[in-house]
Amino acid sequence: MATKDMVISPVGRVEGDLDVRVTIEDNVVVNAWTEAAMFRGFEIILRGKDPQAGLIVTPRICGICGGSHLYKSAYALDTAWRTELPPNAILIRNIAQAAETMLSIPRWFYALFAIDLTNKKYARAKGYDEVVRRFAPFVGTGYERGVAISNKPAEVYAMFGGQWPHSSFMIPGGVMCAPTLAEVSRSIAILDQWRDQWLESDWLGCSIDRWLENETWDDVMAWMEENDRQYNSDCGVFIRFAQEIGLDTYGRGVGNFLATGTFFNHHEYNHPTIEGRNAALISRSGIYENGNYHDFDQANVREDHTHSFFKGTGELHPFDGVTDPVDPADGRKQDKYTWAKAPRYIIPGKGSTPVEVGPLARQMMAGKPNAADWQESDNLFRSAVESSGPNILLRALARMHEAPKYYKMARKWLDEINLHDRFYTKPVEHASGKGFGSTEAARGALSDWIVLEGGKIANYQVITPTAWNIGPRDGKNVNGPMEQAFIGAEIADMSDPVEIGHVARSFDSCLVCTVHAYDGKTGKELAQYRVNGSG
Amino acid sequence: MANVLWLQGGACSGNTMSFLCAEEPTAVDLVTDFGINVLWHPSLGFELGEQAKQICMDCATGKTPLDIFVFEGTVIQAPNGTGRYNLFAGRPMMDWVRELAAQAQIVVALGDCACWGGIPATAPNPSDSIGLQYLKRENGGFLGANFRSKMGLPVVNIPGCPAHPDWVVQILVAIATGRAGDLALDELGRPQTFFKSFTQTGCTRVQFFEYKQSSVEFGQGTRTGCLFYELGCRGPVTRSSCNRILWNRQSSKTRAGMPCIGCTEPEFPHFDLMPGTVFKTQKISGSVPKEVPYGTDHVTYMAHSAAARVAAPQWTKEDLFVV
């Protein structure tokens, strides 16, 4: 079979980290494989180490999501050690997590995603000149502003964590810092600069409250026509151009979404447990499948390594997870093709299912009914997805939509810090226990499972958003979400299938990836694309 | 004008993310104002498609003059010395590194991983990771102790996990503006301008250190005291400028109440993260720090401590960093 030959074909790769191979027949993508090409073995390093080693080690898994790694590894220990968290500690962790995502939003859009829109392929599109003026790398007006403004939320992170990236200031029982008035008021000022000098002035062209009045896709369209400022904002220009070049018509994916949720109500999770987690979340967890919502339960998560460069086949729950690498050269002979495992979620009545994670998944959960008044509740993206299906434009816009929401939440949490109260409660360091911690990194659900025995780590398993999205086929040969998202993409110019690049970029994987496009009939390589990764 | 090629091996991209936080100059300024010509970088710049491999190949063969080769991440040698755990453009990254280092005027190891192996090289080092010219404190590394770049320099090590953005951009500017000769390197290949002083130099807690007054716990406990005595801070035994050139223009870990974890030193992560070593000061007979400040010894330290405690004014026992 021609497609299979291509997977193992030693065709020269341009770039490391992640290779995406797609097969195109009659101008339509018919198959795809994602191949992560680097392995460091962090889960192996953590075995036998100090229970708190994950606070130092896991942020170093990914430089762009380091704060998110810290956040969930601290909560994993909180559940394992049954700590008591003061309200202030929950608030500061929330603020730090939100700050990292607020940094990531403009950095991702301008430095990684939007430069693609300036591809000369679109030179004949009506909005092209304006898109180039704004989004061209290094020289675009939006590019320069967007990259510079992304530093602001990092300053807020540093106010509490000392530095970004790679602080380890969250610990079981709370946080290490005890901020003073100065840190809080400076954080407010910096966030307001971020809002005034980019979010409202450049991205939205209106107040954040005006944008957040949009409840349906029709509202968004009406918002754009409302006045020139909104029409000509970066957001307005992006939506119009995306529609003109059809980014709202493909990149559907598996259509199932998972969020583990993040941010806790500071009065609802002071004694963190695995079971009590869902009810305390501000940005809710859940699974959306075929119009139905299911509650998230970590017990239903599996990782399949049938097609990954690890010994054996099958799927395991992360508490029982094994990380035992094989030489990729031997793995190839067993139909293994990537260092990523294939995370799956057991949906009741449906079994292990690939699910998409990320901002769009989070916004689908925001549309879940029955939110408490302090939980995120927002129907915009659910209504958009249910009317048009998921696509590249919605995936990108869901992330941008979080900028005003996270700003508002972070501002509120800053106001709620009680500077005279505690920030930490010294925990009892139990010698054994099991913990689960999770968050929503900018690019999706990020979770740790920790098993402690005899005062050290017996097992540590991490599932990253990139693994959820770019993981390979499973034991039943069902494609991973990004693999599936490529399929069906129509390629206008067979010698330049830029459409594939857009799909890959819309997932914002942490890996730099190269897309290799092949002609399904002749097996000939058509083109290669480098997709800029962020971390 | 200086040609820069920047590659990543066993890396998290944290040094790139840190670099993007630079402001004087910014990453964009480096390109537009300082004549840094980034030939290729895994996360920045334009689509390069097939040209990426060609660019690297042209540098590796000497066709394109390579002024600065920046490497981020470890050199991965597993399995069995083949390097197949980290492929780049269809071949082991370690093969690229060997060829590119041989052509570069200056080789910069950016971050702990590239300098000494960092976290991936922590026991049991599953990826057989190694730094460019060191494995932990042992000179040699992937390129060998005798390696010199075309300009005659050993690998310039800019450690830290991650390296501070200013350390990177200022070294790049120095090289691009012909000041490479001004760079004085210490015995570990680190530019002394950033790594002669200690992490403690400029720390806001240094008065508590002077009078041997300890923070006893995290959170509200860090409103007073020094983190060295109980909470494992390595500020007095770590060379960095974290408290001279602040992070994100605002703070530092020790200012915020987080103990320095010694991430600019080759032994990071210290004690291989074995049980009982994380955020806890290692002690002899339950009270004396196992490691005393650089350049002193236990007897001198204890005499000094006793005198300092007697001399400690009342305010050193109270909260200083208050609301």
PDB file of C-alpha atoms in Angstrom, chain A residues 245-403:
ATOM      1  CA  ILE A 245      -9.614  32.295   2.359  1.00  0.00           C
ATOM      2  CA  GLY A 246     -11.964  29.670   3.780  1.00  0.00           C
ATOM      3  CA  LEU A 247     -10.432  28.928   7.180  1.00  0.00           C
ATOM      4  CA  ASP A 248     -13.984  28.422   8.393  1.00  0.00           C
ATOM      5  CA  THR A 249     -14.516  25.476   6.059  1.00  0.00           C
ATOM      6  CA  TYR A 250     -12.020  22.795   7.086  1.00  0.00           C
ATOM      7  CA  GLY A 251      -9.847  21.360   9.865  1.00  0.00           C
ATOM      8  CA  ARG A 252     -12.831  19.862  11.627  1.00  0.00           C
ATOM      9  CA  GLY A 253     -11.001  17.179  13.631  1.00  0.00           C
ATOM     10  CA  VAL A 254     -12.630  14.469  15.701  1.00  0.00           C
ATOM     11  CA  GLY A 255     -15.460  16.710  16.889  1.00  0.00           C
ATOM     12  CA  ASN A 256     -15.127  15.449  20.484  1.00  0.00           C
ATOM     13  CA  PHE A 257     -13.731  17.787  23.093  1.00  0.00           C
ATOM     14  CA  LEU A 258     -12.208  17.380  26.534  1.00  0.00           C
ATOM     15  CA  ALA A 259     -11.263  19.945  29.135  1.00  0.00           C
ATOM     16  CA  THR A 260      -9.983  19.123  32.590  1.00  0.00           C
ATOM     17  CA  GLY A 261     -10.781  22.689  33.585  1.00  0.00           C
ATOM     18  CA  THR A 262      -8.762  25.124  35.628  1.00  0.00           C
ATOM     19  CA  PHE A 263      -8.853  27.939  38.206  1.00  0.00           C
ATOM     20  CA  PHE A 264     -10.442  27.142  41.554  1.00  0.00           C
ATOM     21  CA  ASN A 265     -12.920  29.073  43.611  1.00  0.00           C
ATOM     22  CA  HIS A 266     -10.815  30.214  46.536  1.00  0.00           C
ATOM     23  CA  HIS A 267     -13.398  29.039  49.052  1.00  0.00           C
ATOM     24  CA  GLU A 268     -14.253  25.736  47.394  1.00  0.00           C
ATOM     25  CA  TYR A 269     -10.940  23.871  47.132  1.00  0.00           C
ATOM     26  CA  ASN A 270      -9.181  24.523  50.429  1.00  0.00           C
ATOM     27  CA  HIS A 271      -8.845  20.777  51.062  1.00  0.00           C
ATOM     28  CA  PRO A 272      -8.017  19.496  47.586  1.00  0.00           C
ATOM     29  CA  THR A 273      -9.171  16.005  46.660  1.00  0.00           C
ATOM     30  CA  ILE A 274      -9.401  14.233  43.331  1.00  0.00           C
ATOM     31  CA  GLU A 275     -13.131  13.694  43.837  1.00  0.00           C
ATOM     32  CA  GLY A 276     -13.873  17.274  44.839  1.00  0.00           C
ATOM     33  CA  ARG A 277     -12.041  18.841  41.931  1.00  0.00           C
ATOM     34  CA  ASN A 278     -14.797  19.238  39.314  1.00  0.00           C
ATOM     35  CA  ALA A 279     -17.180  21.042  41.646  1.00  0.00           C
ATOM     36  CA  ALA A 280     -14.584  23.655  42.647  1.00  0.00           C
ATOM     37  CA  LEU A 281     -13.502  24.654  39.119  1.00  0.00           C
ATOM     38  CA  ILE A 282     -14.168  28.112  37.736  1.00  0.00           C
ATOM     39  CA  SER A 283     -13.387  27.112  34.132  1.00  0.00           C
ATOM     40  CA  ARG A 284     -15.226  23.845  34.032  1.00  0.00           C
ATOM     41  CA  SER A 285     -14.126  20.358  33.017  1.00  0.00           C
ATOM     42  CA  GLY A 286     -16.039  17.932  30.876  1.00  0.00           C
ATOM     43  CA  ILE A 287     -16.329  15.995  27.675  1.00  0.00           C
ATOM     44  CA  TYR A 288     -18.437  17.070  24.718  1.00  0.00           C
ATOM     45  CA  GLU A 289     -19.317  14.262  22.363  1.00  0.00           C
ATOM     46  CA  ASN A 290     -21.875  14.337  19.614  1.00  0.00           C
ATOM     47  CA  GLY A 291     -23.983  17.028  21.271  1.00  0.00           C
ATOM     48  CA  ASN A 292     -23.775  15.441  24.728  1.00  0.00           C
ATOM     49  CA  TYR A 293     -21.874  16.520  27.788  1.00  0.00           C
ATOM     50  CA  HIS A 294     -20.213  14.060  30.171  1.00  0.00           C
ATOM     51  CA  ASP A 295     -18.529  14.760  33.486  1.00  0.00           C
ATOM     52  CA  PHE A 296     -14.760  14.452  33.444  1.00  0.00           C
ATOM     53  CA  ASP A 297     -13.373  11.639  35.585  1.00  0.00           C
ATOM     54  CA  GLN A 298      -9.626  11.067  35.599  1.00  0.00           C
ATOM     55  CA  ALA A 299     -10.300   7.349  36.122  1.00  0.00           C
ATOM     56  CA  ASN A 300     -11.486   7.213  32.499  1.00  0.00           C
ATOM     57  CA  VAL A 301      -8.228   8.487  31.006  1.00  0.00           C
ATOM     58  CA  ARG A 302      -6.012   6.006  29.197  1.00  0.00           C
ATOM     59  CA  GLU A 303      -2.744   6.218  27.305  1.00  0.00           C
ATOM     60  CA  ASP A 304      -2.283   3.846  24.401  1.00  0.00           C
ATOM     61  CA  HIS A 305       1.269   3.146  23.287  1.00  0.00           C
ATOM     62  CA  THR A 306       0.630   0.653  20.505  1.00  0.00           C
ATOM     63  CA  HIS A 307       2.077   2.990  17.892  1.00  0.00           C
ATOM     64  CA  SER A 308       4.513   4.816  20.165  1.00  0.00           C
ATOM     65  CA  PHE A 309       8.195   4.058  20.677  1.00  0.00           C
ATOM     66  CA  PHE A 310       7.588   2.251  23.962  1.00  0.00           C
ATOM     67  CA  LYS A 311       7.688  -1.450  24.754  1.00  0.00           C
ATOM     68  CA  GLY A 312       4.550  -3.454  24.114  1.00  0.00           C
ATOM     69  CA  THR A 313       1.063  -2.480  23.012  1.00  0.00           C
ATOM     70  CA  GLY A 314      -2.263  -1.541  24.574  1.00  0.00           C
ATOM     71  CA  GLU A 315      -3.578   1.146  26.881  1.00  0.00           C
ATOM     72  CA  LEU A 316      -3.067   1.870  30.580  1.00  0.00           C
ATOM     73  CA  HIS A 317      -4.457   4.258  33.152  1.00  0.00           C
ATOM     74  CA  PRO A 318      -1.736   6.785  34.048  1.00  0.00           C
ATOM     75  CA  PHE A 319      -1.490   5.567  37.659  1.00  0.00           C
ATOM     76  CA  ASP A 320      -0.320   2.279  36.136  1.00  0.00           C
ATOM     77  CA  GLY A 321       1.452   3.976  33.249  1.00  0.00           C
ATOM     78  CA  VAL A 322       4.802   2.689  32.015  1.00  0.00           C
ATOM     79  CA  THR A 323       7.464   4.643  30.118  1.00  0.00           C
ATOM     80  CA  ASP A 324       9.876   2.109  28.686  1.00  0.00           C
ATOM     81  CA  PRO A 325      11.466   3.363  25.457  1.00  0.00           C
ATOM     82  CA  VAL A 326      12.574   1.301  22.483  1.00  0.00           C
ATOM     83  CA  ASP A 327      15.045   2.220  19.776  1.00  0.00           C
ATOM     84  CA  PRO A 328      12.947   3.972  17.118  1.00  0.00           C
ATOM     85  CA  ALA A 329      14.687   1.884  14.486  1.00  0.00           C
ATOM     86  CA  ASP A 330      13.237  -1.261  16.124  1.00  0.00           C
ATOM     87  CA  GLY A 331       9.924   0.442  16.871  1.00  0.00           C
ATOM     88  CA  ARG A 332       9.376   1.219  13.195  1.00  0.00           C
ATOM     89  CA  LYS A 333       9.364  -2.501  12.491  1.00  0.00           C
ATOM     90  CA  GLN A 334       6.441  -2.862  14.921  1.00  0.00           C
ATOM     91  CA  ASP A 335       4.345  -0.117  13.296  1.00  0.00           C
ATOM     92  CA  LYS A 336       5.401   2.414  15.902  1.00  0.00           C
ATOM     93  CA  TYR A 337       6.058   5.888  14.560  1.00  0.00           C
ATOM     94  CA  THR A 338       6.224   8.551  17.275  1.00  0.00           C
ATOM     95  CA  TRP A 339       7.478   9.361  20.768  1.00  0.00           C
ATOM     96  CA  ALA A 340       4.028  10.652  21.758  1.00  0.00           C
ATOM     97  CA  LYS A 341       1.646   8.236  23.430  1.00  0.00           C
ATOM     98  CA  ALA A 342      -2.004   8.305  22.344  1.00  0.00           C
ATOM     99  CA  PRO A 343      -4.200   9.631  25.184  1.00  0.00           C
ATOM    100  CA  ARG A 344      -7.801   8.478  25.041  1.00  0.00           C
ATOM    101  CA  TYR A 345     -10.904   9.040  27.164  1.00  0.00           C
ATOM    102  CA  ILE A 346     -13.377   6.252  27.896  1.00  0.00           C
ATOM    103  CA  ILE A 347     -16.732   7.788  27.061  1.00  0.00           C
ATOM    104  CA  PRO A 348     -19.581   5.815  28.646  1.00  0.00           C
ATOM    105  CA  GLY A 349     -21.092   3.531  26.021  1.00  0.00           C
ATOM    106  CA  LYS A 350     -18.445   4.408  23.481  1.00  0.00           C
ATOM    107  CA  GLY A 351     -15.125   3.225  24.847  1.00  0.00           C
ATOM    108  CA  SER A 352     -11.708   4.798  24.377  1.00  0.00           C
ATOM    109  CA  THR A 353     -12.104   7.872  22.215  1.00  0.00           C
ATOM    110  CA  PRO A 354      -9.696  10.470  20.843  1.00  0.00           C
ATOM    111  CA  VAL A 355     -10.643  13.958  21.977  1.00  0.00           C
ATOM    112  CA  GLU A 356      -9.499  17.440  21.052  1.00  0.00           C
ATOM    113  CA  VAL A 357      -8.195  19.680  23.832  1.00  0.00           C
ATOM    114  CA  GLY A 358      -7.408  23.385  23.820  1.00  0.00           C
ATOM    115  CA  PRO A 359      -9.174  26.738  23.895  1.00  0.00           C
ATOM    116  CA  LEU A 360     -12.062  25.548  21.731  1.00  0.00           C
ATOM    117  CA  ALA A 361     -12.605  22.567  24.045  1.00  0.00           C
ATOM    118  CA  ARG A 362     -12.583  24.925  27.035  1.00  0.00           C
ATOM    119  CA  GLN A 363     -15.129  27.192  25.405  1.00  0.00           C
ATOM    120  CA  MET A 364     -17.342  24.187  24.663  1.00  0.00           C
ATOM    121  CA  MET A 365     -17.318  23.454  28.401  1.00  0.00           C
ATOM    122  CA  ALA A 366     -18.143  27.104  29.091  1.00  0.00           C
ATOM    123  CA  GLY A 367     -21.354  26.398  27.181  1.00  0.00           C
ATOM    124  CA  LYS A 368     -22.282  23.522  29.476  1.00  0.00           C
ATOM    125  CA  PRO A 369     -25.566  24.150  31.303  1.00  0.00           C
ATOM    126  CA  ASN A 370     -26.023  24.556  35.052  1.00  0.00           C
ATOM    127  CA  ALA A 371     -23.023  26.683  35.943  1.00  0.00           C
ATOM    128  CA  ALA A 372     -22.766  28.072  39.440  1.00  0.00           C
ATOM    129  CA  ASP A 373     -22.801  31.859  39.435  1.00  0.00           C
ATOM    130  CA  TRP A 374     -19.029  31.925  39.994  1.00  0.00           C
ATOM    131  CA  GLN A 375     -18.262  29.501  37.160  1.00  0.00           C
ATOM    132  CA  GLU A 376     -17.382  30.487  33.607  1.00  0.00           C
ATOM    133  CA  SER A 377     -20.528  30.333  31.515  1.00  0.00           C
ATOM    134  CA  ASP A 378     -20.521  31.454  27.901  1.00  0.00           C
ATOM    135  CA  ASN A 379     -22.438  30.024  24.988  1.00  0.00           C
ATOM    136  CA  LEU A 380     -20.689  31.775  22.064  1.00  0.00           C
ATOM    137  CA  PHE A 381     -18.477  28.949  20.856  1.00  0.00           C
ATOM    138  CA  ARG A 382     -20.897  26.163  21.608  1.00  0.00           C
ATOM    139  CA  SER A 383     -23.449  27.893  19.463  1.00  0.00           C
ATOM    140  CA  ALA A 384     -20.887  28.523  16.715  1.00  0.00           C
ATOM    141  CA  VAL A 385     -19.635  24.925  16.722  1.00  0.00           C
ATOM    142  CA  GLU A 386     -23.150  23.515  16.760  1.00  0.00           C
ATOM    143  CA  SER A 387     -24.106  25.609  13.754  1.00  0.00           C
ATOM    144  CA  SER A 388     -20.978  25.299  11.600  1.00  0.00           C
ATOM    145  CA  GLY A 389     -18.890  22.502  13.097  1.00  0.00           C
ATOM    146  CA  PRO A 390     -15.371  23.034  14.395  1.00  0.00           C
ATOM    147  CA  ASN A 391     -12.898  24.627  12.017  1.00  0.00           C
ATOM    148  CA  ILE A 392      -9.622  26.500  11.922  1.00  0.00           C
ATOM    149  CA  LEU A 393     -11.134  29.949  12.402  1.00  0.00           C
ATOM    150  CA  LEU A 394     -13.118  28.908  15.478  1.00  0.00           C
ATOM    151  CA  ARG A 395     -10.115  27.167  16.991  1.00  0.00           C
ATOM    152  CA  ALA A 396      -8.020  30.335  16.613  1.00  0.00           C
ATOM    153  CA  LEU A 397     -10.739  32.705  17.730  1.00  0.00           C
ATOM    154  CA  ALA A 398     -11.597  30.628  20.813  1.00  0.00           C
ATOM    155  CA  ARG A 399      -8.096  31.251  22.049  1.00  0.00           C
ATOM    156  CA  MET A 400      -8.290  34.997  21.379  1.00  0.00           C
ATOM    157  CA  HIS A 401     -11.691  35.103  23.088  1.00  0.00           C
ATOM    158  CA  GLU A 402      -9.979  34.052  26.314  1.00  0.00           C
ATOM    159  CA  ALA A 403      -7.882  37.240  26.414  1.00  0.00           C
TER     160      ALA A 403
END
